[in-house]
Coordinates of C-alpha atoms and ligand atoms in Angstrom, one line a residue:
M226 CA 48.7 65.9 83.7
S227 CA 48.6 62.4 82.5
K228 CA 51.3 59.9 83.5
Q229 CA 53.1 58.0 80.7
I230 CA 53.7 54.3 81.1
L231 CA 55.8 52.6 78.5
I232 CA 55.0 48.9 78.0
L233 CA 57.8 46.6 76.6
P234 CA 56.3 43.1 76.3
G235 CA 59.6 41.5 75.1
D236 CA 60.1 37.9 74.0
G237 CA 58.9 34.4 74.7
I238 CA 56.1 34.4 77.3
G239 CA 56.6 38.2 77.6
P240 CA 53.7 39.2 75.3
E241 CA 51.3 36.6 76.9
I242 CA 51.9 37.7 80.5
M243 CA 51.9 41.4 79.5
A244 CA 48.5 41.2 77.9
E245 CA 47.1 40.1 81.3
A246 CA 49.0 42.7 83.3
V247 CA 47.8 45.4 80.9
K248 CA 44.1 44.3 81.5
V249 CA 44.7 44.7 85.2
L250 CA 46.5 48.0 84.8
Q251 CA 43.7 49.5 82.6
L252 CA 41.1 48.5 85.1
A253 CA 43.1 50.0 88.0
N254 CA 43.5 53.1 85.8
D255 CA 39.7 53.5 85.4
K256 CA 38.7 52.3 88.9
F257 CA 41.1 54.6 90.7
D258 CA 41.1 57.4 88.2
L259 CA 44.9 57.3 87.9
G260 CA 45.3 59.2 84.6
F261 CA 47.8 56.8 83.0
E262 CA 48.5 56.8 79.3
L263 CA 50.0 53.6 77.9
S264 CA 52.3 53.3 75.0
F265 CA 54.0 50.2 73.6
D266 CA 57.4 49.4 72.1
Q267 CA 59.9 46.5 71.7
L268 CA 62.9 45.4 73.7
G269 CA 65.2 42.4 73.3
G270 CA 64.8 39.9 70.5
A271 CA 61.6 41.5 69.4
A272 CA 63.5 44.8 69.1
Y273 CA 66.3 43.1 67.2
E274 CA 63.7 41.8 64.7
Q275 CA 62.1 45.2 64.3
Y276 CA 65.0 47.6 64.6
G277 CA 68.1 45.4 64.2
V278 CA 69.3 46.2 67.7
P279 CA 68.0 44.9 71.1
L280 CA 67.3 48.5 72.3
A281 CA 66.7 51.2 69.7
D282 CA 67.6 54.8 70.4
E283 CA 64.0 55.9 69.9
T284 CA 62.8 53.3 72.4
L285 CA 65.4 54.5 74.9
A286 CA 64.2 58.1 74.3
R287 CA 60.6 57.0 75.0
A288 CA 61.8 55.2 78.2
R289 CA 63.5 58.3 79.4
A290 CA 60.4 60.4 78.7
A291 CA 58.1 57.9 80.4
D292 CA 57.2 58.1 84.1
A293 CA 57.5 54.3 84.5
I294 CA 58.2 51.3 82.4
L295 CA 56.6 47.9 82.5
L296 CA 58.6 45.1 81.0
G297 CA 57.8 41.4 80.3
A298 CA 60.9 39.4 79.7
V299 CA 63.6 39.1 77.0
G300 CA 65.7 36.4 75.3
G301 CA 65.3 33.1 73.5
P302 CA 67.3 30.4 71.8
Q303 CA 66.6 31.9 68.3
W304 CA 69.0 34.7 69.2
D305 CA 71.8 32.6 70.8
A306 CA 74.0 32.6 67.8
I307 CA 73.9 36.3 66.8
D308 CA 76.6 38.8 67.6
P309 CA 76.8 38.9 71.4
A310 CA 76.6 42.7 71.4
L311 CA 73.1 42.4 69.8
R312 CA 71.7 39.6 72.0
P313 CA 68.4 40.4 73.7
E314 CA 69.9 40.5 77.2
R315 CA 72.2 43.3 76.1
G316 CA 69.1 45.5 75.5
L317 CA 68.0 44.8 79.0
L318 CA 71.4 45.6 80.6
K319 CA 71.6 48.8 78.4
I320 CA 68.1 50.2 79.4
R321 CA 68.9 49.5 83.1
S322 CA 72.3 51.2 83.0
Q323 CA 71.2 54.1 80.7
L324 CA 68.3 54.9 83.0
G325 CA 70.5 54.6 86.1
L326 CA 68.2 51.9 87.5
F327 CA 70.7 50.8 90.2
A328 CA 68.4 49.5 92.8
N329 CA 66.5 46.2 92.1
L330 CA 63.9 45.3 94.7
R331 CA 62.8 41.7 94.8
P332 CA 60.3 40.8 97.4
A333 CA 59.9 37.0 98.1
I334 CA 56.5 36.7 99.8
L335 CA 54.9 33.3 100.3
Y336 CA 51.2 33.6 99.8
P337 CA 49.6 31.3 102.5
Q338 CA 47.5 29.6 99.8
L339 CA 50.7 28.5 98.1
A340 CA 52.5 26.9 101.1
D341 CA 52.2 23.5 99.4
A342 CA 53.8 24.8 96.2
S343 CA 57.1 25.6 98.0
S344 CA 59.8 22.9 97.7
L345 CA 60.5 23.4 101.5
K346 CA 58.4 22.2 104.4
P347 CA 55.4 24.5 105.1
E348 CA 56.7 25.3 108.7
V349 CA 60.0 26.5 107.2
V350 CA 58.4 28.9 104.8
A351 CA 55.0 29.8 106.3
G352 CA 54.7 33.6 106.6
L353 CA 57.9 34.2 104.6
N354 CA 58.4 37.8 103.6
I355 CA 61.9 38.7 102.5
L356 CA 63.1 41.7 100.4
I357 CA 66.3 41.2 98.4
V358 CA 67.9 44.5 97.3
R359 CA 70.2 43.8 94.4
E360 CA 72.7 46.3 93.0
L361 CA 71.8 46.4 89.3
T362 CA 74.1 48.6 87.2
G363 CA 77.6 47.7 88.4
G364 CA 79.7 44.7 89.2
I365 CA 80.7 41.8 87.0
Y366 CA 77.8 42.1 84.4
F367 CA 79.1 45.5 83.4
G368 CA 82.8 45.4 84.3
S369 CA 85.5 45.8 81.7
P370 CA 87.8 44.5 80.5
R371 CA 85.9 41.4 79.5
E372 CA 87.4 39.2 76.9
S373 CA 87.3 35.8 75.3
R374 CA 90.5 34.8 73.5
V375 CA 92.6 32.0 72.1
L376 CA 96.0 31.6 73.8
E377 CA 99.2 30.9 71.9
N378 CA 98.9 27.2 72.7
G379 CA 95.5 27.1 71.1
E380 CA 93.5 26.9 74.4
R381 CA 90.5 29.2 74.7
M382 CA 90.3 31.4 77.8
A383 CA 87.9 34.1 78.9
F384 CA 87.6 36.6 81.8
D385 CA 85.3 39.1 83.3
T386 CA 86.0 42.0 85.8
L387 CA 84.1 42.7 89.0
P388 CA 84.5 46.4 89.9
Y389 CA 82.6 48.4 92.5
S390 CA 83.2 52.0 93.5
E391 CA 82.6 53.4 96.9
S392 CA 79.7 55.6 95.6
E393 CA 78.0 52.6 93.9
I394 CA 78.1 50.6 97.2
R395 CA 77.0 53.5 99.3
R396 CA 73.8 54.3 97.3
I397 CA 72.6 50.7 97.2
A398 CA 73.4 50.3 100.9
R399 CA 71.3 53.3 101.6
V400 CA 68.4 51.7 99.8
G401 CA 68.8 48.5 101.8
F402 CA 68.8 50.5 105.1
D403 CA 65.9 52.6 104.0
M404 CA 63.8 49.5 103.1
A405 CA 64.8 47.8 106.4
R406 CA 63.7 50.8 108.3
V407 CA 60.1 50.6 107.0
R408 CA 60.0 46.8 107.4
G409 CA 61.5 44.7 110.2
S410 CA 64.6 46.9 110.9
K411 CA 67.0 44.0 110.0
L412 CA 69.5 44.2 107.1
C413 CA 71.8 41.4 106.1
S414 CA 74.6 42.5 103.7
V415 CA 75.8 39.6 101.5
D416 CA 79.3 39.5 100.1
K417 CA 82.4 37.3 99.6
A418 CA 84.7 39.4 101.6
N419 CA 86.9 36.4 102.6
V420 CA 88.1 36.2 98.9
L421 CA 87.1 39.2 96.8
A422 CA 88.7 42.7 97.0
S423 CA 85.4 44.2 95.7
S424 CA 83.6 42.5 98.6
Q425 CA 86.0 43.8 101.2
L426 CA 85.3 47.4 100.0
W427 CA 81.6 46.5 100.0
R428 CA 81.7 45.4 103.6
A429 CA 83.7 48.5 104.7
V430 CA 81.3 50.9 103.0
V431 CA 78.2 49.2 104.3
E432 CA 79.6 49.5 107.8
E433 CA 80.2 53.3 107.2
V434 CA 76.6 53.8 106.0
A435 CA 75.3 51.8 109.0
R436 CA 76.4 54.7 111.3
D437 CA 73.5 56.7 109.9
Y438 CA 71.0 53.9 110.7
P439 CA 71.5 53.0 114.4
D440 CA 67.9 51.8 114.5
V441 CA 68.6 49.0 111.9
E442 CA 70.3 45.8 113.0
L443 CA 73.1 45.1 110.4
S444 CA 74.7 41.7 109.8
H445 CA 77.1 40.4 107.2
M446 CA 77.0 37.0 105.5
Y447 CA 79.2 35.3 102.9
V448 CA 77.2 34.5 99.8
D449 CA 77.8 30.8 100.0
N450 CA 76.4 30.7 103.6
A451 CA 73.5 33.0 102.5
A452 CA 72.6 30.5 99.7
M453 CA 72.6 27.7 102.4
Q454 CA 70.7 29.8 105.0
L455 CA 68.0 30.7 102.5
V456 CA 66.9 27.1 102.3
R457 CA 67.8 26.1 105.9
A458 CA 66.0 29.0 107.8
P459 CA 64.8 31.7 105.4
K460 CA 62.6 33.5 107.9
Q461 CA 65.8 34.7 109.7
F462 CA 66.0 37.4 106.9
D463 CA 64.1 40.6 106.6
V464 CA 66.0 42.7 104.0
M465 CA 69.1 41.4 102.2
V466 CA 71.4 43.8 100.2
T467 CA 73.9 42.4 97.8
D468 CA 75.8 42.9 94.5
N469 CA 74.5 42.3 91.0
M470 CA 75.6 38.7 90.4
F471 CA 75.0 37.5 94.0
G472 CA 71.6 39.1 94.0
D473 CA 70.7 37.6 90.6
I474 CA 71.4 34.1 92.0
L475 CA 70.0 34.5 95.5
S476 CA 66.8 36.1 94.3
D477 CA 66.1 33.1 92.0
E478 CA 66.8 30.8 94.9
A479 CA 64.4 32.8 97.1
S480 CA 61.8 32.6 94.4
M481 CA 61.5 28.8 94.8
L482 CA 60.8 29.3 98.5
T483 CA 57.6 31.0 97.5
G484 CA 56.5 28.2 95.2
S485 CA 57.3 29.5 91.7
I486 CA 59.4 32.2 90.0
G487 CA 56.1 32.9 88.2
M488 CA 54.9 34.7 91.4
L489 CA 57.8 37.2 91.9
P490 CA 57.6 40.8 90.8
S491 CA 60.5 43.3 90.9
A492 CA 61.2 47.0 90.8
S493 CA 64.3 48.6 89.4
L494 CA 64.6 52.2 90.6
D495 CA 66.8 55.2 90.0
A496 CA 67.7 57.8 92.5
N497 CA 64.3 59.6 92.1
N498 CA 62.2 56.4 92.3
K499 CA 61.5 56.4 88.6
G500 CA 61.3 52.7 87.9
M501 CA 61.1 49.8 85.5
Y502 CA 58.9 47.0 86.8
E503 CA 59.2 43.4 85.6
P504 CA 58.7 39.9 86.8
C505 CA 61.9 38.2 88.2
H506 CA 61.6 35.4 85.7
G507 CA 62.9 35.2 82.1
S508 CA 61.1 34.6 78.8
A509 CA 60.5 30.9 79.5
P510 CA 61.0 29.7 75.9
D511 CA 60.1 26.2 77.0
I512 CA 56.5 27.2 77.5
A513 CA 56.1 30.2 75.3
G514 CA 53.1 30.3 72.9
Q515 CA 51.2 27.7 74.9
G516 CA 49.1 30.1 77.0
I517 CA 50.1 28.4 80.3
A518 CA 52.6 30.9 81.8
N519 CA 51.8 32.4 85.2
P520 CA 51.0 36.2 84.7
L521 CA 50.9 36.9 88.4
A522 CA 54.5 38.1 88.7
T523 CA 53.8 40.7 86.0
I524 CA 50.5 41.7 87.6
L525 CA 52.2 42.1 90.9
S526 CA 54.9 44.2 89.2
V527 CA 52.0 46.6 88.2
S528 CA 51.2 46.8 91.9
M529 CA 54.8 47.6 92.8
M530 CA 54.8 50.3 90.1
L531 CA 51.7 51.9 91.6
R532 CA 53.2 51.8 95.0
Y533 CA 56.8 53.0 94.3
S534 CA 56.6 55.2 91.3
F535 CA 53.1 56.7 91.8
S536 CA 52.5 56.5 95.5
Q537 CA 49.1 54.9 94.8
G538 CA 49.1 52.5 97.8
Q539 CA 45.4 52.0 97.8
A540 CA 45.4 50.8 94.1
A541 CA 48.5 48.7 94.8
D542 CA 46.8 47.0 97.8
A543 CA 43.7 46.4 95.7
I544 CA 45.7 44.5 93.1
E545 CA 47.4 42.4 95.7
Q546 CA 44.1 41.6 97.3
A547 CA 42.7 40.6 94.0
V548 CA 45.6 38.2 93.4
S549 CA 45.1 36.8 96.9
K550 CA 41.3 36.4 96.2
V551 CA 42.0 34.4 93.0
L552 CA 44.4 32.1 94.9
D553 CA 41.6 31.7 97.5
Q554 CA 39.3 30.6 94.7
G555 CA 41.8 27.7 94.1
L556 CA 42.8 28.9 90.6
R557 CA 46.4 28.0 89.7
T558 CA 48.6 28.0 86.6
G559 CA 50.7 24.9 86.0
D560 CA 53.7 26.1 87.9
I561 CA 51.8 26.5 91.2
H562 CA 49.2 23.8 90.6
S563 CA 48.7 21.1 93.3
A564 CA 46.1 18.5 94.1
G565 CA 42.7 19.9 94.9
T566 CA 43.2 23.2 92.9
T567 CA 42.0 24.2 89.5
R568 CA 44.5 24.5 86.7
V569 CA 43.9 27.5 84.5
G570 CA 45.8 29.1 81.6
T571 CA 47.4 32.6 81.4
A572 CA 44.4 34.4 80.1
A573 CA 41.9 32.8 82.5
M574 CA 44.2 33.7 85.4
G575 CA 44.4 37.3 84.2
D576 CA 40.6 37.5 83.7
A577 CA 40.1 36.2 87.2
V578 CA 42.3 38.9 88.7
V579 CA 40.4 41.5 86.6
E580 CA 37.1 40.2 87.9
A581 CA 38.3 40.1 91.5
L582 CA 39.7 43.7 91.2
R583 CA 36.4 44.9 89.7
S584 CA 34.4 43.4 92.5
L585 CA 36.5 44.9 95.4
Ligands
NAD9 P1 63.3 31.5 82.9 O1 63.0 32.3 84.1 O2 62.8 32.1 81.6 O3 62.7 30.1 83.1 C1 63.1 29.2 84.1 C2 62.0 28.1 84.3 O4 60.9 28.8 85.0 C3 61.5 27.5 83.1 O5 61.2 26.2 83.3 C4 60.2 28.3 82.8 O6 59.2 27.6 82.1 C5 59.7 28.6 84.2 N1 59.0 29.9 84.3 C6 59.5 31.1 84.2 N2 58.6 32.0 84.2 C7 57.4 31.4 84.3 C8 56.0 31.8 84.4 N3 55.7 33.1 84.4 N4 55.1 30.8 84.5 C9 55.4 29.6 84.6 N5 56.7 29.1 84.5 C10 57.7 30.0 84.4 O7 64.9 31.4 82.9 P2 65.8 30.6 81.8 O8 65.2 29.4 81.2 O9 67.1 30.5 82.5 O10 66.0 31.7 80.6 C11 65.2 31.8 79.5 C12 65.5 33.0 78.7 O11 65.1 34.2 79.5 C13 67.0 33.2 78.4 O12 67.1 33.8 77.1 C14 67.5 34.2 79.4 O13 68.6 35.0 79.0 C15 66.2 35.1 79.6 N6 66.1 35.8 80.9 C16 65.6 37.0 80.8 C17 65.3 37.7 82.0 C18 64.7 39.0 81.9 O14 64.1 39.4 80.9 N7 64.7 39.8 83.0 C19 65.7 37.1 83.2 C20 66.2 35.8 83.2 C21 66.4 35.1 82.0

């Protein structure tokens, strides 16, 4: 039976980078006889324009029925002033929560060819390979009550809520330990247990889960220290597990260690490894429509999809090898360009990966 993949290009650079990822996916589909059927729909601002909401019910139904989802990115300044409940990012939060995609895997791998593109010294980042496991459907981005109001004295105030239940922490901790087990057997849990009640529960539950993983070395770190350690000595980390907001921030920080956020894929998985795959970056409105965005994070998201949702390790490896080969050829989009390399646009980069994959 064929496998259904729903493609949601989104906004800004989303459609540009997705066009390249789809070329690579279609070639992998033919070359490895994967039996995928692709269908397309809208999410975010594009969905707001077409359906009047950032995630239409019919799109959500298609996403539920699909075996995996490939997403570009959502958001843009043209939707900044609309009703907050209809903003593009709300569509993204809704699809993640409605599909129960609670585990966000964000690898930060430094390709040796890009050591010069990192903002840190090559010896600090050479060989870097970190996996950040971010809780994705709980915490402060979803907590209620959340409110913005005007006080009696006329001053504006606003607040958010940061809730975590024991079961939410337990299931993401398990993902962290499971990932550590198949990698370097080291897990660092990041929290703010010196200040936040939610983090104190986080730490206690992670300790409990650790009893089932005696082979994994567990450490805890406060998020402010983790932010510092990531730029001081990032290779001390193997797998990091953390909450929604801390993971959002730390994974963007980790991305710069690798040269560019344009290189970083991600997977968001449910309890059965059904997943939505997307680059870590946003819709980059500042460069949208110029044909210069880096499509490699989205192409590498295809590789994660093949590996995690379809157990097609050989095809996933081939895509990663093709990306590495293109970097060996010296091709670079603007975000990873440096002296002595060849600057190319989005489509040329995608075509080069397709050619490299074809010739493997
Ligand atoms: P961003 O990731 O879109 O851009 C940050 C910087 O990185 C920009 O200078 C951009 O040009 C650059 N960049 C990002 N991706 C790139 C790529 N593939 N190639 C080359 N350069 C790239 O973050 P932002 O500017 O904070 O947010 C822009 C919009 O994206 C906002 O509306 C935000 O809400 C949204 N956003 C969406 C997602 C998502 O869809 N998952 C994630 C983050 C931000």
